[in-house]
mmCIF file of C-alpha atoms in Angstrom:
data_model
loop_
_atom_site.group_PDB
_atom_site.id
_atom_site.type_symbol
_atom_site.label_atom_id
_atom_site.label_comp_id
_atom_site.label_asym_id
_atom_site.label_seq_id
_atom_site.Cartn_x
_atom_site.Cartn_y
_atom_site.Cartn_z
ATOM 1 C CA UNK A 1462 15.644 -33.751 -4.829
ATOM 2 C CA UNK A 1463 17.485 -30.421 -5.829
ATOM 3 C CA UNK A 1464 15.196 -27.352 -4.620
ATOM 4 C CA UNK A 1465 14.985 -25.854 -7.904
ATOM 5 C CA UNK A 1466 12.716 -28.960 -8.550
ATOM 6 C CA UNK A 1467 11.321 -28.708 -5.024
ATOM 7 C CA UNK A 1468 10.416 -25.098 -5.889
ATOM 8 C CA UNK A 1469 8.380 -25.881 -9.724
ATOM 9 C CA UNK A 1470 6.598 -28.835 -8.005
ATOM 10 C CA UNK A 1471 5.565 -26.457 -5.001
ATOM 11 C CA UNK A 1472 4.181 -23.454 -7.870
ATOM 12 C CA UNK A 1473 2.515 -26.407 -9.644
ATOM 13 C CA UNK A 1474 0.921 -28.155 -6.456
ATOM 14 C CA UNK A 1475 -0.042 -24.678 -5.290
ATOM 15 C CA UNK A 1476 -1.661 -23.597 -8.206
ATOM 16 C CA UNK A 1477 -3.287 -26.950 -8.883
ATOM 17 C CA UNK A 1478 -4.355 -26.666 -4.846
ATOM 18 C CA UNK A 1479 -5.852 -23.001 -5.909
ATOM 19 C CA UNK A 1480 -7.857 -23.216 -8.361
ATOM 20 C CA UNK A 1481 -9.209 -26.418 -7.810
ATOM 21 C CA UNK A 1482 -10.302 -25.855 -4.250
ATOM 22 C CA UNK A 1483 -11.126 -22.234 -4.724
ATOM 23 C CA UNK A 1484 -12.791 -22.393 -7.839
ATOM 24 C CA UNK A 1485 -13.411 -26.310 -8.776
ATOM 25 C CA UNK A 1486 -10.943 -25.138 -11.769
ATOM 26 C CA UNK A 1487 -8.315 -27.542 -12.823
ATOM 27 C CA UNK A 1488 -5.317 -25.934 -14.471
ATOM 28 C CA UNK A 1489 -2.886 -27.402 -17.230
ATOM 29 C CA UNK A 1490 0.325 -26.296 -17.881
ATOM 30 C CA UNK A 1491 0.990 -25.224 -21.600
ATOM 31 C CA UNK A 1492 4.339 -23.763 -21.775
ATOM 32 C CA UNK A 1493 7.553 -23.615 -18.770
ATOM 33 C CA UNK A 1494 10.077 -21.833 -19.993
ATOM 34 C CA UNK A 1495 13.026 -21.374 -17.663
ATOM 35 C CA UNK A 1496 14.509 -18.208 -19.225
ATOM 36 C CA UNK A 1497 12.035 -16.335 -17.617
ATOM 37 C CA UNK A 1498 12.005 -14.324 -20.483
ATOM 38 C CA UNK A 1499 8.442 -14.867 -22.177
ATOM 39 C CA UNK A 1500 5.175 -13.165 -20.479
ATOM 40 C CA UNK A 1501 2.354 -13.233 -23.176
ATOM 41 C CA UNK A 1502 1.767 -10.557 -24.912
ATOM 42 C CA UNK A 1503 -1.826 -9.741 -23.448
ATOM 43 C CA UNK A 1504 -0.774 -10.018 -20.406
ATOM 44 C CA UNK A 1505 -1.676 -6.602 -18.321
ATOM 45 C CA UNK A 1506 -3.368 -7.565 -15.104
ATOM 46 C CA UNK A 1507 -0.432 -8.925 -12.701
ATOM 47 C CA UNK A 1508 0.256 -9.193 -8.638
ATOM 48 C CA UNK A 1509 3.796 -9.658 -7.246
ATOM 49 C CA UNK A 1510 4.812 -10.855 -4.112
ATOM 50 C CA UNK A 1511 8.464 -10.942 -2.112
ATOM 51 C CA UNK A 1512 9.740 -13.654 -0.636
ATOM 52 C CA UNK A 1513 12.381 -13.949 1.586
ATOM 53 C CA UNK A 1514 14.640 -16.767 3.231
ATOM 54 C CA UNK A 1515 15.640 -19.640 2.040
ATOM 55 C CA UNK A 1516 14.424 -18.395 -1.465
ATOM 56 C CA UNK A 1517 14.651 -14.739 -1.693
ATOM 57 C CA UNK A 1518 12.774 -13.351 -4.854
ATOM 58 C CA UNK A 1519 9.435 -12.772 -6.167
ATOM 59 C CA UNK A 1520 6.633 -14.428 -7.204
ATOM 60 C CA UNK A 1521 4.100 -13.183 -9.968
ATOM 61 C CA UNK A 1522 1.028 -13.738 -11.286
ATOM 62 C CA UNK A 1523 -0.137 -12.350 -14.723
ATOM 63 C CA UNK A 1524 -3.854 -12.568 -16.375
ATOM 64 C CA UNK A 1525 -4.919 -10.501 -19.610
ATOM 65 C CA UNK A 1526 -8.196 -8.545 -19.032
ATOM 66 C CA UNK A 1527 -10.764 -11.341 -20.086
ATOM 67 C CA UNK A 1528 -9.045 -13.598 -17.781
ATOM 68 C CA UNK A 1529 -9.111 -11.598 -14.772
ATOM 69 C CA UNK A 1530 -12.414 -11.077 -15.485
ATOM 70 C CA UNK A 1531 -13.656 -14.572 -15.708
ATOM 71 C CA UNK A 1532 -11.704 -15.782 -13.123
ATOM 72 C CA UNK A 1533 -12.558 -13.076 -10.535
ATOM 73 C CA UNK A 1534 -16.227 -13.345 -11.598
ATOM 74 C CA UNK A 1535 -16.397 -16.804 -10.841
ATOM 75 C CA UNK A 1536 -14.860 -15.858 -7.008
ATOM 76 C CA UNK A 1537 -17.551 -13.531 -6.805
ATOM 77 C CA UNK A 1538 -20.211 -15.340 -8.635
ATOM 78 C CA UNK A 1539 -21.262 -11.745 -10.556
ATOM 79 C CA UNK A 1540 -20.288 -10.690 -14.419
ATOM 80 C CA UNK A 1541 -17.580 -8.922 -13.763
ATOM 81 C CA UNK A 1542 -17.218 -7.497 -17.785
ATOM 82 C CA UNK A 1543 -14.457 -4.543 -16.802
ATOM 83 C CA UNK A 1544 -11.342 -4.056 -15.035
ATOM 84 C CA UNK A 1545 -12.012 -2.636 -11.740
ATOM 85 C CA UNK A 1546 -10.563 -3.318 -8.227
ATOM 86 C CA UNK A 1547 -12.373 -5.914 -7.505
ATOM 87 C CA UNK A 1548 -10.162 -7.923 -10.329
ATOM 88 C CA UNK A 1549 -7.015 -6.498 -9.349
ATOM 89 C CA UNK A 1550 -7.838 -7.601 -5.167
ATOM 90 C CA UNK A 1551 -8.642 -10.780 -6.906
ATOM 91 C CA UNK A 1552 -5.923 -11.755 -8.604
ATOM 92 C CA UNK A 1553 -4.053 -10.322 -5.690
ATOM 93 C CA UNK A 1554 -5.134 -13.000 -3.138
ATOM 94 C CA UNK A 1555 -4.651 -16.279 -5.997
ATOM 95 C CA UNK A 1556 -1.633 -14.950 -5.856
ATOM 96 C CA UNK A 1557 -1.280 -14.394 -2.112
ATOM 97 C CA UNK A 1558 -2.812 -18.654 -1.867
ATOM 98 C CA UNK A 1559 -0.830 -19.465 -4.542
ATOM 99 C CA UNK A 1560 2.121 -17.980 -2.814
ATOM 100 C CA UNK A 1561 0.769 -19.875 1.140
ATOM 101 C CA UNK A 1562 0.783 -23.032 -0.751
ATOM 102 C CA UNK A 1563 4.598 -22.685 -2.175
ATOM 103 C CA UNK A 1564 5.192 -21.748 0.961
ATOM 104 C CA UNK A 1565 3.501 -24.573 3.074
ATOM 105 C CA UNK A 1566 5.076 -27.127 0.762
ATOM 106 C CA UNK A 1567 8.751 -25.687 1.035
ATOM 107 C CA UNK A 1568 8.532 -25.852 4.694
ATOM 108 C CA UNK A 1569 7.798 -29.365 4.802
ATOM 109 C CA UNK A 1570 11.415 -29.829 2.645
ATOM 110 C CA UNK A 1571 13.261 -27.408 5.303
ATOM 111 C CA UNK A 1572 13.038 -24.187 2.831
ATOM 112 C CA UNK A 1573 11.733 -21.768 4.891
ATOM 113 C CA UNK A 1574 10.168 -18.899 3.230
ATOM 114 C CA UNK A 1575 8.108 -15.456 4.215
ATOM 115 C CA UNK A 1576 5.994 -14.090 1.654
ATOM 116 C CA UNK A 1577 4.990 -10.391 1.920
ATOM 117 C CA UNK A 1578 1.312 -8.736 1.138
ATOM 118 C CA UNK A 1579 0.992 -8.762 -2.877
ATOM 119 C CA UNK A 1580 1.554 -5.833 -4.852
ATOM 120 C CA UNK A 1581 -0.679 -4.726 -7.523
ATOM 121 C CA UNK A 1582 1.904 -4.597 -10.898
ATOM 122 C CA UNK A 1583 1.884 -4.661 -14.503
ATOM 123 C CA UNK A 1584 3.618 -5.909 -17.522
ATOM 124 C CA UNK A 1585 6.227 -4.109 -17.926
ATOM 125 C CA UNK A 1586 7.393 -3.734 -14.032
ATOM 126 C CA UNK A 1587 7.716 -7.994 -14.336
ATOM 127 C CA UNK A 1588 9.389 -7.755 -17.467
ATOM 128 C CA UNK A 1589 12.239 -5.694 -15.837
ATOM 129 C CA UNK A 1590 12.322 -7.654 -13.033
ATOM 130 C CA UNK A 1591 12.764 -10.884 -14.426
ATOM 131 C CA UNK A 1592 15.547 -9.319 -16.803
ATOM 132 C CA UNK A 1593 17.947 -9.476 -14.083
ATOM 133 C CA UNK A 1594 19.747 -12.350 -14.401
ATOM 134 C CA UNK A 1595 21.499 -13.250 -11.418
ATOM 135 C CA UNK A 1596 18.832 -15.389 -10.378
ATOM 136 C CA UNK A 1597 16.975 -18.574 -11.263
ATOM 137 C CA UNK A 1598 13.747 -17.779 -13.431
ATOM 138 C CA UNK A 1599 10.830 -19.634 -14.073
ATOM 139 C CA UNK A 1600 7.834 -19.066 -16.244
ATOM 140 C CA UNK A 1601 4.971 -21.216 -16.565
ATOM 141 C CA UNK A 1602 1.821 -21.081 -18.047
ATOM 142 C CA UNK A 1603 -1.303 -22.611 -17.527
ATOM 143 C CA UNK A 1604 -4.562 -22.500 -18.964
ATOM 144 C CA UNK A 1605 -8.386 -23.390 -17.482
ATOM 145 C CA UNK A 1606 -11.629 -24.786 -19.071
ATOM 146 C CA UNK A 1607 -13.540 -21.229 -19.037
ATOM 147 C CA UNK A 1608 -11.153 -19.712 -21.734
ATOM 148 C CA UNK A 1609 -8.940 -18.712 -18.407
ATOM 149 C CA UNK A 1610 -5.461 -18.316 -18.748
ATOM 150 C CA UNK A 1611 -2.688 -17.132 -16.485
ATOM 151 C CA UNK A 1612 1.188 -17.262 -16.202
ATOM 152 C CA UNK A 1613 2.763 -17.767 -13.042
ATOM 153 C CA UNK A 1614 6.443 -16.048 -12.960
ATOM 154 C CA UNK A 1615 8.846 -16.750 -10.179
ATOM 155 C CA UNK A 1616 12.703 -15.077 -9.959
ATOM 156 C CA UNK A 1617 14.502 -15.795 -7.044
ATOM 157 C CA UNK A 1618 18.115 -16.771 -5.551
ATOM 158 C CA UNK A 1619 19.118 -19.433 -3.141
ATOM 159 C CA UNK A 1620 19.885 -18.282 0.250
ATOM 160 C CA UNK A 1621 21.875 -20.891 1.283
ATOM 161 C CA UNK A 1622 23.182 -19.422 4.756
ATOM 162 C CA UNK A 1623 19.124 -19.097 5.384
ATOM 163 C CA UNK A 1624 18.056 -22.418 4.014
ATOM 164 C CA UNK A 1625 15.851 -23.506 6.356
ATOM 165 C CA UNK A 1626 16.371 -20.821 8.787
ATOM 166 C CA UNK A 1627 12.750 -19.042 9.356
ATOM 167 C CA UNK A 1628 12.864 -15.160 9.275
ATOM 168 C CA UNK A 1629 10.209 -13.144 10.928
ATOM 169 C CA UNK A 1630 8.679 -10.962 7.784
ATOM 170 C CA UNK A 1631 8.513 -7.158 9.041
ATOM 171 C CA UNK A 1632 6.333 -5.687 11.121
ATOM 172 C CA UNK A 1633 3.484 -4.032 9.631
ATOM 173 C CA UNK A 1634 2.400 -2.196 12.920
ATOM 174 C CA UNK A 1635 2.315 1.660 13.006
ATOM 175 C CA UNK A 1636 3.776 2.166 16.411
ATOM 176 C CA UNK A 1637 1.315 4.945 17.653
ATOM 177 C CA UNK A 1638 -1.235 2.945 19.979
ATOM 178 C CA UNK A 1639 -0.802 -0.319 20.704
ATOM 179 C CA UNK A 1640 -3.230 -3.000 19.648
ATOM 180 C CA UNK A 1641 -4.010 -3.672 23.150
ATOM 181 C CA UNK A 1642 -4.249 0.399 24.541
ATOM 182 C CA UNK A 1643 -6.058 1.060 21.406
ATOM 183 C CA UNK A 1644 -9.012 -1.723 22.371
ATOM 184 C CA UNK A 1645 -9.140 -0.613 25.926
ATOM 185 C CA UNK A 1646 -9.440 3.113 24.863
ATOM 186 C CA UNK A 1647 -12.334 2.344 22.577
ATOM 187 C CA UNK A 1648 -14.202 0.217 25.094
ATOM 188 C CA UNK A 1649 -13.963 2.896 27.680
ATOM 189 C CA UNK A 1650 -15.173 5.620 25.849
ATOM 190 C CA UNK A 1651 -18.255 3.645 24.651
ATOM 191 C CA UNK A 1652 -18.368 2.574 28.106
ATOM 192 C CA UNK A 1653 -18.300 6.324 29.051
ATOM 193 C CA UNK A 1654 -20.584 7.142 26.215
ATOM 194 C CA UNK A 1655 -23.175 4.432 27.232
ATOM 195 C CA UNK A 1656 -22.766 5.905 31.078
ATOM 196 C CA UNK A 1657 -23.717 9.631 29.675
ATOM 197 C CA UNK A 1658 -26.761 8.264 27.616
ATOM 198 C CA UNK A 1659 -27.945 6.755 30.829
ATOM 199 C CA UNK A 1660 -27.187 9.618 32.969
ATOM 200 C CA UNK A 1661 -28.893 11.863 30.040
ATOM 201 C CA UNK A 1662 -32.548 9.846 30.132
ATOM 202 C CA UNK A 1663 -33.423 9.957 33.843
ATOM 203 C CA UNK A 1664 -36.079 11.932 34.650
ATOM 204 C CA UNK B 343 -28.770 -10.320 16.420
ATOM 205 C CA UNK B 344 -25.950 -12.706 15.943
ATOM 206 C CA UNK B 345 -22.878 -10.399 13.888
ATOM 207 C CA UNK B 346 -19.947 -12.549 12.478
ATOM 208 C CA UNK B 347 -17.009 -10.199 11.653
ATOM 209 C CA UNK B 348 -14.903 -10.656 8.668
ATOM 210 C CA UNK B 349 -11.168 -9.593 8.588
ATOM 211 C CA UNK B 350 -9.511 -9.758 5.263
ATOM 212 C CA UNK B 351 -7.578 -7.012 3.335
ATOM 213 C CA UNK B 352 -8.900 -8.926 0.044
ATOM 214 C CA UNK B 353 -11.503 -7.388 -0.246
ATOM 215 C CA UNK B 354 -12.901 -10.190 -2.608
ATOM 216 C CA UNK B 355 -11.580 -12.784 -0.090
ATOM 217 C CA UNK B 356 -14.639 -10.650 2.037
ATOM 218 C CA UNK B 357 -17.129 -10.933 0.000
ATOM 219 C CA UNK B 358 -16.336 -14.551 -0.716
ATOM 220 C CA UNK B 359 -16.228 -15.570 3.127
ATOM 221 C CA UNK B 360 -19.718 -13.458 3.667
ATOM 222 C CA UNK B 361 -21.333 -14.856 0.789
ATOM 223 C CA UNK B 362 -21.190 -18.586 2.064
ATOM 224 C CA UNK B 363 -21.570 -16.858 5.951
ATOM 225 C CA UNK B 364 -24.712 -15.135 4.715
ATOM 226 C CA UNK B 365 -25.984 -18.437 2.319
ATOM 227 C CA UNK B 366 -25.784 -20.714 5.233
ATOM 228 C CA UNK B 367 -27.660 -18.328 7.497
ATOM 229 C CA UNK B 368 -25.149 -17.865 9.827
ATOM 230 C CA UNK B 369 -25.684 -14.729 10.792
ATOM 231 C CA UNK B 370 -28.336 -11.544 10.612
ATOM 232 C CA UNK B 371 -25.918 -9.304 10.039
ATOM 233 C CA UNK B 372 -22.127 -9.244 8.678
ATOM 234 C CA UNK B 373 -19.438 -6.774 9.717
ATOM 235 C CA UNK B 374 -16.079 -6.180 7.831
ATOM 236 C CA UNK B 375 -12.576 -4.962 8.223
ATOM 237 C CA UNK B 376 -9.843 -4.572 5.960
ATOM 238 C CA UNK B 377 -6.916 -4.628 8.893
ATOM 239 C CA UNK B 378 -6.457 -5.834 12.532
ATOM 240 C CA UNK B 379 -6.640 -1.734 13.341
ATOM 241 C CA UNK B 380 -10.150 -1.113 11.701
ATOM 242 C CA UNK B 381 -11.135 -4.362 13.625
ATOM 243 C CA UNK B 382 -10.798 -2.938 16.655
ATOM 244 C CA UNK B 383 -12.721 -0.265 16.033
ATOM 245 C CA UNK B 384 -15.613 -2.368 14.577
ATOM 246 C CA UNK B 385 -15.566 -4.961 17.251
ATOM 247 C CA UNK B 386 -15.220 -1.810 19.816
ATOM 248 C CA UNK B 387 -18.563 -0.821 18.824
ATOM 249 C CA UNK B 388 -19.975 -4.302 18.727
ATOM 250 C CA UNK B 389 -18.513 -6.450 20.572
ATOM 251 C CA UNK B 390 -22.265 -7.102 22.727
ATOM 252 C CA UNK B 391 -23.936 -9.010 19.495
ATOM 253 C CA UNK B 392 -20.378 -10.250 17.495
ATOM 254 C CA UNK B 393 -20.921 -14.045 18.021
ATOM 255 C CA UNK B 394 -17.991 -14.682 15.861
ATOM 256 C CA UNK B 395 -14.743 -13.415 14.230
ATOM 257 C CA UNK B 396 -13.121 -14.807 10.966
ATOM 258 C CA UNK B 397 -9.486 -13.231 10.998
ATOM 259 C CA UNK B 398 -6.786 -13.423 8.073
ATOM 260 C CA UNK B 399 -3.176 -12.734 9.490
ATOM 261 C CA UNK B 400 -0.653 -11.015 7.009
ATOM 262 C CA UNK B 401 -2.490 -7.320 6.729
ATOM 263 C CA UNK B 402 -0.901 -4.233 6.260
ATOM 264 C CA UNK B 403 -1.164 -1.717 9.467
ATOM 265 C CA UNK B 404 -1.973 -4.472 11.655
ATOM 266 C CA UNK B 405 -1.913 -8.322 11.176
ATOM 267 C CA UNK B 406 -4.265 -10.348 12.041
ATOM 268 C CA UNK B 407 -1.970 -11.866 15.102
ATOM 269 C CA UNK B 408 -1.595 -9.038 16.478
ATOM 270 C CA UNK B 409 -5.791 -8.286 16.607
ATOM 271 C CA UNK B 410 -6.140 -11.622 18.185
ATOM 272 C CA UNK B 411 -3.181 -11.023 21.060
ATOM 273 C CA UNK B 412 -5.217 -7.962 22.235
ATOM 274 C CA UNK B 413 -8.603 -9.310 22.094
ATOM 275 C CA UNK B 414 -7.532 -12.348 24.079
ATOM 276 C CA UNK B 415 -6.308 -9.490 26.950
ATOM 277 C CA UNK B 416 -9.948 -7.715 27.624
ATOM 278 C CA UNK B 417 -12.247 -9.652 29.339
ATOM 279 C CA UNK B 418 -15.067 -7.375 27.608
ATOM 280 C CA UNK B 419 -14.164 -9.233 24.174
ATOM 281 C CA UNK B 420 -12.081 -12.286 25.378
ATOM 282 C CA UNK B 421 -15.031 -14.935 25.106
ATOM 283 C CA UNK B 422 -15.690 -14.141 21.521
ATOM 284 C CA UNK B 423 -14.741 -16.765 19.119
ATOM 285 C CA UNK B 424 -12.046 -16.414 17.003
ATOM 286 C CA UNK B 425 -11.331 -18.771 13.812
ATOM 287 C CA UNK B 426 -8.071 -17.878 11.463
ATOM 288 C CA UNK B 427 -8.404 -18.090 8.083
ATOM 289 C CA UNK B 428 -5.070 -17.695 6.465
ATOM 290 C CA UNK B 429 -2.268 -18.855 4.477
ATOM 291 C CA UNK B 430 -0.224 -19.296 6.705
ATOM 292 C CA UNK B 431 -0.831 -23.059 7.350
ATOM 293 C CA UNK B 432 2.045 -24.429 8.938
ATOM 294 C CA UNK B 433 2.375 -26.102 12.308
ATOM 295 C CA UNK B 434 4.659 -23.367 13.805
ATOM 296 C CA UNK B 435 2.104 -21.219 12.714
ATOM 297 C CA UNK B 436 -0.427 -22.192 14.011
ATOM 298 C CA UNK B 437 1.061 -22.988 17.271
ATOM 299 C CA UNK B 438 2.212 -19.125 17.151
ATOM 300 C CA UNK B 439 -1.535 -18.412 16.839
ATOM 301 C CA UNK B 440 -2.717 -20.258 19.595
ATOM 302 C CA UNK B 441 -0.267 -18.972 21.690
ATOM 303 C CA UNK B 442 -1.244 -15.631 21.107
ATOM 304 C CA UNK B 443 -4.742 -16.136 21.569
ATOM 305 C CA UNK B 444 -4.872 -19.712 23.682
ATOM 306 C CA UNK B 445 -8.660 -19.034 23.130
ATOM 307 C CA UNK B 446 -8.401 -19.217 19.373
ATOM 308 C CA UNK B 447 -11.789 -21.402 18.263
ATOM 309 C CA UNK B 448 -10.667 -22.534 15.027
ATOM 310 C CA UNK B 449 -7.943 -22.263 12.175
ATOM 311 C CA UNK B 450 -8.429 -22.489 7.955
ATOM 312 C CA UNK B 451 -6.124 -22.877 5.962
ATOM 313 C CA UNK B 452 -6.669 -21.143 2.412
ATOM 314 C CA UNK B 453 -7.828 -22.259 -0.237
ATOM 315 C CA UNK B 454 -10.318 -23.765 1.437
ATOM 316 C CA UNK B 455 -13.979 -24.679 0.366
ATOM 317 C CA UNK B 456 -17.151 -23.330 1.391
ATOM 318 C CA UNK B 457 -18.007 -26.717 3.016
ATOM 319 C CA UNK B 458 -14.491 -26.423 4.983
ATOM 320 C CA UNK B 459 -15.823 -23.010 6.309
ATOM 321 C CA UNK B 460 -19.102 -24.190 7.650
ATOM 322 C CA UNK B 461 -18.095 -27.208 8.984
ATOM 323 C CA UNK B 462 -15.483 -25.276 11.223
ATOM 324 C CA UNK B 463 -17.834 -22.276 12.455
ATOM 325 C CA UNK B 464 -21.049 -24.261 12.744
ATOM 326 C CA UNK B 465 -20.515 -26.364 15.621
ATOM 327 C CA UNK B 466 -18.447 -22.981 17.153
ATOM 328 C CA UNK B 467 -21.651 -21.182 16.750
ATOM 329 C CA UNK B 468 -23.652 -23.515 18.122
ATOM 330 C CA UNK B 469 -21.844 -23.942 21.513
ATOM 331 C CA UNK B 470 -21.897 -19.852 21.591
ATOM 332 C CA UNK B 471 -25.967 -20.532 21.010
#
């Protein structure tokens, strides 16, 4: 099978995976347009993530407001009626699943991908993106019972010298304290603290 | 009283994880952190009552791999259980996990269900008694 078709069956499976394990939602998908070059129109709450290796690109995810809504409500079981973080952190990690089950089904066909942390976005930012051309572009979009609709945008370019090659993503560590120094330090100054107390009560 | 800290930088993912954690009566109280670094400094202060720790991995600041690699190094915090819950699911993964923790209790793959989650922390919880 050619990994562009690898790659739409491992968005579809993933999404499919999502929602339906997440949320008991099962998507269907209304519209894939290659171009890349449709994002409905309401579209304003969106989450991108980088991925590098043997597909180096980004994936997307974009809601309008009512959708976010709903569909972050239902993760939270709560009326969520406004946009507020809570839908953007939302729609931020079904992207960040969506994205770990794209992954997890590349791998098993010898693409190896690393996705990043997702990054909150918006309309317009994708819209650019996607308008560079150099790279393959695909747009689906699906829609779930619960009037929630969503469309799923993924640019990217074959690495071929990478295919299959596994790249560590970078490190996210601030290199001040080491994990490690930092857990000992705490531990012995509420060990110290605890000591004092002690030391403090006799009579 | 039995703590279970969460480790997420989804916030939602949080709340979803201590919502079926609290549900099933898993624990009296629930702690949270939004990187491995403010981990530390929760489990730090308490580490005595923390029966259990649900950890994602990719975090900004520090991952979850590299929490898990220094609690596994001080005997003070060593024996508490650790369970993954992640998307990174793959075998090298995992084996990457273990090996940086070899006393990692359990590992979940997201999405998962609720029933997924209590099925792999019950029996963990039970054994820490």
């Amino acid at each position: 099978m050619e990994i562009q078709d690898q790659v739409y069956n491992a968005i579809r499976d993933s999404v499919a995976n999502t929602l339906e394990t997440t949320l008991s939602l099962s998507p269907e998908l209304l519209q894939q347009d290659g171009s890349g070059a449709a994002i409905a129109q309401d579209d304003v709450i969106a989450s991108c993530i980088d991925l590098e290796g043997g597909i180096n690109g980004k994936l997307c995810v974009s809601f309008d407001n009512n959708s976010a809504c709903r569909i972050v409500s239902k993760m939270l079981g709560m009326d969520i009626e406004e946009i507020n973080n809570d839908v953007y952190d939302g729609v931020g990690e079904i992207l960040n699943m969506i994205a770990g089950g794209m992954k997890m089904s590349l791998a098993k066909t010898d693409v190896g991908v690393n996705i990043g942390l997702p990054v909150k976005s918006d309309r317009a930012s994708v819209r650019e993106d996607i308008k560079q051309d150099e790279s393959i572009s695909i747009n689906e979009e699906f829609r779930c019972p619960e009037d929630i609709s969503f469309s799923v945008i993924l640019k990217y370019k074959l690495d071929q010298k990478d295919a299959g090659q596994k790249k560590e993503p970078p490190s996210t560590t601030t290199k001040t304290l080491s994990p490690l120094d930092k857990l000992n330090m705490l531990l012995a100054k509420q060990n110290t603290e605890k000591k004092e107390d002690n030391t403090n009560k006799q009579p | 009283m039995k703590k279970i800290l969460v480790v997420d930088d989804s916030g939602v993912q949080r709340k979803m994880i201590i919502q079926i954690v609290q549900k099933a009566g898993f624990a009296n109280e629930t702690l949270e952190a939004e990187d491995g670094s403010k981990a530390i400094e929760i489990l730090a202060a308490n580490f005595e009552d923390t029966a259990l720790v649900l950890c994602d991995w990719n975090m900004p600041n520090m991952s979850g791999l590299e929490f898990i690699e220094a609690i596994a190094q001080v005997p003070a915090v060593a024996g508490i259980p650790v369970v993954m819950v992640t998307t990174e699911g793959t075998e090298d993964k995992i084996a990457e996990a273990k090996a940086a923790n070899p006393n990692l209790a359990g590992y979940i793959a997201k999405p998962f269900t609720p029933d997924v989650l209590k099925a792999t922390i019950t029996p963990i919880l039970e054994a820490a008694g």
